[in-house]
Amino acid sequence: MKTFLKVMKALSDPNRVKIIKLLQQKEMCVCELQGALGIAQPTVSKHLKILEESGMVDYQKDGLWVNYFLTHGTTPYAASVLGNLKHWLDDDPEIAELIQKVPLLNREELCRK
């Protein structure tokens, strides 16, 4: 039951759902996620940590960059939710607006600020 609740709690915040939807588009660094969401860097990092602990997000270091990406779900609950979220919320105006921002995010510019 703990594993199930961890996944459900991870999705209880709208910004974490938005992060999942953004990471469906491509791997992203904290600065890119911050730029898309318009929230503070520590807040983005906190959300990513919760998503990591739920088994839905992982990261890989690439030189100076830390790239976050979706896992295939480290538990059946995470896998099921991630599979369903691929098809959910795409018609939501807020999500559609975020997805349109992804090609415009330039990590070199965003991380330099």
mmCIF file of C-alpha atoms in Angstrom:
data_model
loop_
_atom_site.group_PDB
_atom_site.id
_atom_site.type_symbol
_atom_site.label_atom_id
_atom_site.label_comp_id
_atom_site.label_asym_id
_atom_site.label_seq_id
_atom_site.Cartn_x
_atom_site.Cartn_y
_atom_site.Cartn_z
ATOM 1 C CA MET A 1 0.000 0.000 0.000
ATOM 2 C CA LYS A 2 2.898 2.420 0.713
ATOM 3 C CA THR A 3 4.138 2.216 -2.868
ATOM 4 C CA PHE A 4 0.672 2.922 -4.257
ATOM 5 C CA LEU A 5 0.209 5.922 -1.970
ATOM 6 C CA LYS A 6 3.638 7.303 -2.878
ATOM 7 C CA VAL A 7 2.652 7.335 -6.582
ATOM 8 C CA MET A 8 -0.764 8.860 -5.890
ATOM 9 C CA LYS A 9 0.692 11.550 -3.618
ATOM 10 C CA ALA A 10 3.295 12.386 -6.264
ATOM 11 C CA LEU A 11 0.467 13.216 -8.654
ATOM 12 C CA SER A 12 -1.510 15.233 -6.109
ATOM 13 C CA ASP A 13 0.187 18.497 -7.087
ATOM 14 C CA PRO A 14 -0.653 20.171 -10.427
ATOM 15 C CA ASN A 15 2.972 21.213 -11.017
ATOM 16 C CA ARG A 16 4.153 17.603 -10.706
ATOM 17 C CA VAL A 17 1.566 16.509 -13.274
ATOM 18 C CA LYS A 18 2.807 19.317 -15.536
ATOM 19 C CA ILE A 19 6.402 18.135 -15.080
ATOM 20 C CA ILE A 20 5.358 14.634 -16.159
ATOM 21 C CA LYS A 21 3.633 16.051 -19.243
ATOM 22 C CA LEU A 22 6.709 18.161 -20.098
ATOM 23 C CA LEU A 23 9.059 15.200 -19.679
ATOM 24 C CA GLN A 24 6.871 13.223 -22.080
ATOM 25 C CA GLN A 25 8.143 15.630 -24.739
ATOM 26 C CA LYS A 26 11.881 15.303 -24.015
ATOM 27 C CA GLU A 27 14.532 15.066 -21.313
ATOM 28 C CA MET A 28 14.885 18.387 -19.539
ATOM 29 C CA CYS A 29 17.084 20.090 -16.966
ATOM 30 C CA VAL A 30 15.768 21.986 -13.950
ATOM 31 C CA CYS A 31 16.249 25.346 -15.701
ATOM 32 C CA GLU A 32 14.097 24.255 -18.648
ATOM 33 C CA LEU A 33 11.342 23.021 -16.341
ATOM 34 C CA GLN A 34 11.582 26.228 -14.332
ATOM 35 C CA GLY A 35 11.322 28.301 -17.508
ATOM 36 C CA ALA A 36 8.274 26.398 -18.715
ATOM 37 C CA LEU A 37 6.443 26.411 -15.386
ATOM 38 C CA GLY A 38 7.455 29.852 -14.147
ATOM 39 C CA ILE A 39 8.218 28.633 -10.615
ATOM 40 C CA ALA A 40 11.351 28.882 -8.468
ATOM 41 C CA GLN A 41 14.283 26.499 -8.986
ATOM 42 C CA PRO A 42 14.113 25.045 -5.433
ATOM 43 C CA THR A 43 10.423 24.311 -5.961
ATOM 44 C CA VAL A 44 11.116 22.485 -9.233
ATOM 45 C CA SER A 45 13.868 20.478 -7.519
ATOM 46 C CA LYS A 46 11.527 19.553 -4.670
ATOM 47 C CA HIS A 47 8.881 18.354 -7.127
ATOM 48 C CA LEU A 48 11.468 16.327 -9.063
ATOM 49 C CA LYS A 49 12.652 14.657 -5.852
ATOM 50 C CA ILE A 50 9.090 13.572 -5.031
ATOM 51 C CA LEU A 51 8.616 12.247 -8.575
ATOM 52 C CA GLU A 52 11.948 10.381 -8.325
ATOM 53 C CA GLU A 53 10.926 8.784 -5.034
ATOM 54 C CA SER A 54 7.665 7.634 -6.620
ATOM 55 C CA GLY A 55 9.603 5.839 -9.370
ATOM 56 C CA MET A 56 8.275 7.917 -12.251
ATOM 57 C CA VAL A 57 11.258 10.197 -12.923
ATOM 58 C CA ASP A 58 14.990 9.587 -12.959
ATOM 59 C CA TYR A 59 18.020 11.627 -13.953
ATOM 60 C CA GLN A 60 21.366 11.257 -15.627
ATOM 61 C CA LYS A 61 24.356 13.565 -15.389
ATOM 62 C CA ASP A 62 25.853 14.711 -18.686
ATOM 63 C CA GLY A 63 28.868 16.897 -17.967
ATOM 64 C CA LEU A 64 27.526 20.012 -16.277
ATOM 65 C CA TRP A 65 23.920 19.109 -17.100
ATOM 66 C CA VAL A 66 21.547 16.966 -15.076
ATOM 67 C CA ASN A 67 18.878 15.636 -17.425
ATOM 68 C CA TYR A 68 15.570 14.439 -16.000
ATOM 69 C CA PHE A 69 13.461 11.901 -17.845
ATOM 70 C CA LEU A 70 10.481 9.613 -17.328
ATOM 71 C CA THR A 71 11.142 6.045 -16.316
ATOM 72 C CA HIS A 72 9.079 3.133 -17.559
ATOM 73 C CA GLY A 73 7.776 2.933 -14.004
ATOM 74 C CA THR A 74 9.816 1.203 -11.339
ATOM 75 C CA THR A 75 6.612 -0.204 -9.839
ATOM 76 C CA PRO A 76 3.425 -1.475 -11.476
ATOM 77 C CA TYR A 77 1.581 1.572 -10.095
ATOM 78 C CA ALA A 78 4.070 4.049 -11.557
ATOM 79 C CA ALA A 79 4.106 2.190 -14.879
ATOM 80 C CA SER A 80 0.325 2.176 -15.100
ATOM 81 C CA VAL A 81 -0.035 5.854 -14.268
ATOM 82 C CA LEU A 82 2.705 6.896 -16.696
ATOM 83 C CA GLY A 83 1.100 4.813 -19.441
ATOM 84 C CA ASN A 84 -2.270 6.444 -18.877
ATOM 85 C CA LEU A 85 -0.885 9.969 -18.558
ATOM 86 C CA LYS A 86 0.461 9.673 -22.115
ATOM 87 C CA HIS A 87 -3.155 9.886 -23.273
ATOM 88 C CA TRP A 88 -4.641 12.106 -20.577
ATOM 89 C CA LEU A 89 -4.814 15.910 -20.411
ATOM 90 C CA ASP A 90 -3.528 16.632 -23.923
ATOM 91 C CA ASP A 91 -6.719 18.612 -24.583
ATOM 92 C CA ASP A 92 -6.300 20.644 -21.388
ATOM 93 C CA PRO A 93 -5.527 24.272 -22.358
ATOM 94 C CA GLU A 94 -2.882 24.682 -19.645
ATOM 95 C CA ILE A 95 -1.056 21.508 -20.716
ATOM 96 C CA ALA A 96 -1.349 22.400 -24.408
ATOM 97 C CA GLU A 97 0.226 25.807 -23.696
ATOM 98 C CA LEU A 98 3.120 24.176 -21.807
ATOM 99 C CA ILE A 99 3.769 21.688 -24.594
ATOM 100 C CA GLN A 100 3.921 24.551 -27.117
ATOM 101 C CA LYS A 101 6.692 26.170 -25.028
ATOM 102 C CA VAL A 102 8.990 23.118 -25.151
ATOM 103 C CA PRO A 103 10.618 23.816 -28.559
ATOM 104 C CA LEU A 104 11.295 27.415 -27.485
ATOM 105 C CA LEU A 105 13.185 26.480 -24.300
ATOM 106 C CA ASN A 106 16.913 27.054 -24.691
ATOM 107 C CA ARG A 107 18.807 25.566 -21.765
ATOM 108 C CA GLU A 108 21.956 27.583 -22.411
ATOM 109 C CA GLU A 109 20.027 30.851 -22.130
ATOM 110 C CA LEU A 110 17.816 29.729 -19.247
ATOM 111 C CA CYS A 111 20.639 28.311 -17.119
ATOM 112 C CA ARG A 112 22.848 31.340 -17.664
ATOM 113 C CA LYS A 113 20.391 33.665 -15.874
#
